[in-house]
Coordinates of N, CA and C in Angstrom, one line a residue:
M1 N -9.2 -3.1 20.8 CA -7.8 -3.6 20.4 C -7.9 -4.2 19.0
I2 N -8.9 -5.0 18.7 CA -9.0 -5.6 17.4 C -9.2 -4.5 16.3
F3 N -9.9 -3.4 16.7 CA -10.2 -2.3 15.8 C -8.9 -1.7 15.4
T4 N -8.0 -1.4 16.3 CA -6.7 -0.7 16.0 C -5.9 -1.6 15.2
K5 N -5.9 -2.9 15.4 CA -5.1 -3.9 14.6 C -5.6 -3.8 13.1
M6 N -7.0 -3.7 13.0 CA -7.5 -3.7 11.6 C -7.1 -2.4 10.9
I7 N -7.1 -1.3 11.6 CA -6.7 0.0 11.0 C -5.2 -0.1 10.6
Y8 N -4.4 -0.7 11.5 CA -2.9 -0.8 11.2 C -2.8 -1.7 10.0
L9 N -3.5 -2.8 9.9 CA -3.4 -3.7 8.7 C -3.8 -3.0 7.5
A10 N -4.9 -2.2 7.5 CA -5.4 -1.5 6.4 C -4.3 -0.5 5.9
M11 N -3.7 0.2 6.9 CA -2.6 1.2 6.5 C -1.4 0.5 5.9
T12 N -1.1 -0.7 6.4 CA 0.0 -1.5 5.8 C -0.3 -1.9 4.4
I13 N -1.5 -2.4 4.2 CA -1.9 -2.8 2.8 C -2.0 -1.6 1.9
N14 N -2.4 -0.4 2.4 CA -2.5 0.8 1.6 C -1.1 1.2 1.1
S15 N -0.2 1.2 2.0 CA 1.2 1.6 1.7 C 1.8 0.6 0.7
A16 N 1.5 -0.7 0.9 CA 2.0 -1.7 0.0 C 1.5 -1.5 -1.5
I17 N 0.2 -1.2 -1.6 CA -0.4 -0.9 -2.9 C 0.2 0.3 -3.5
A18 N 0.4 1.4 -2.7 CA 0.9 2.6 -3.2 C 2.3 2.4 -3.7
L19 N 3.1 1.5 -3.0 CA 4.5 1.2 -3.5 C 4.4 0.5 -4.8
L20 N 3.5 -0.5 -4.9 CA 3.3 -1.2 -6.2 C 3.0 -0.3 -7.3
L21 N 2.0 0.6 -7.1 CA 1.6 1.5 -8.1 C 2.7 2.4 -8.6
D22 N 3.6 2.8 -7.6 CA 4.7 3.7 -7.9 C 5.7 2.9 -8.8
K23 N 5.9 1.6 -8.5 CA 6.8 0.8 -9.4 C 6.2 0.7 -10.8
L24 N 4.9 0.5 -10.8 CA 4.2 0.4 -12.1 C 4.4 1.6 -12.9
K25 N 4.2 2.8 -12.3 CA 4.3 4.1 -13.0 C 5.7 4.2 -13.6
V26 N 6.7 3.8 -12.8 CA 8.1 3.9 -13.3 C 8.3 2.9 -14.5
A27 N 7.7 1.7 -14.4 CA 7.8 0.8 -15.5 C 7.1 1.3 -16.8
I28 N 6.0 1.9 -16.6 CA 5.2 2.5 -17.7 C 6.0 3.6 -18.4
D29 N 6.7 4.4 -17.5 CA 7.4 5.6 -18.1 C 8.5 5.1 -19.0
F30 N 9.2 3.9 -18.6 CA 10.2 3.4 -19.5 C 9.6 2.6 -20.6

Protein backbone atom coordinates (compact mmCIF):
# COMPACT_ATOMS: atom_id res chain seq x y z
CA MET A 1 0.00 0.00 0.00
CA ILE A 2 2.78 2.45 0.92
CA PHE A 3 4.67 1.46 -2.25
CA THR A 4 1.72 2.38 -4.50
CA LYS A 5 1.34 5.71 -2.70
CA MET A 6 5.05 6.43 -3.33
CA ILE A 7 4.66 5.62 -7.03
CA TYR A 8 1.58 7.86 -7.23
CA LEU A 9 3.49 10.67 -5.48
CA ALA A 10 6.47 10.28 -7.84
CA MET A 11 4.15 10.43 -10.87
CA THR A 12 2.46 13.57 -9.52
CA ILE A 13 5.84 15.25 -8.92
CA ASN A 14 7.01 14.18 -12.39
CA SER A 15 3.98 15.72 -14.09
CA ALA A 16 4.37 18.90 -12.03
CA ILE A 17 8.03 19.22 -13.09
CA ALA A 18 7.08 18.54 -16.73
CA LEU A 19 4.45 21.30 -16.52
CA LEU A 20 7.02 23.74 -15.09
CA LEU A 21 9.56 22.88 -17.79
CA ASP A 22 6.88 23.42 -20.43
CA LYS A 23 6.12 26.89 -19.04
CA LEU A 24 9.86 27.66 -18.95
CA LYS A 25 10.23 26.62 -22.60
CA VAL A 26 7.41 29.00 -23.56
CA ALA A 27 9.01 31.79 -21.53
CA ILE A 28 12.39 31.19 -23.19
CA ASP A 29 10.80 31.18 -26.66
CA PHE A 30 9.43 34.68 -25.99
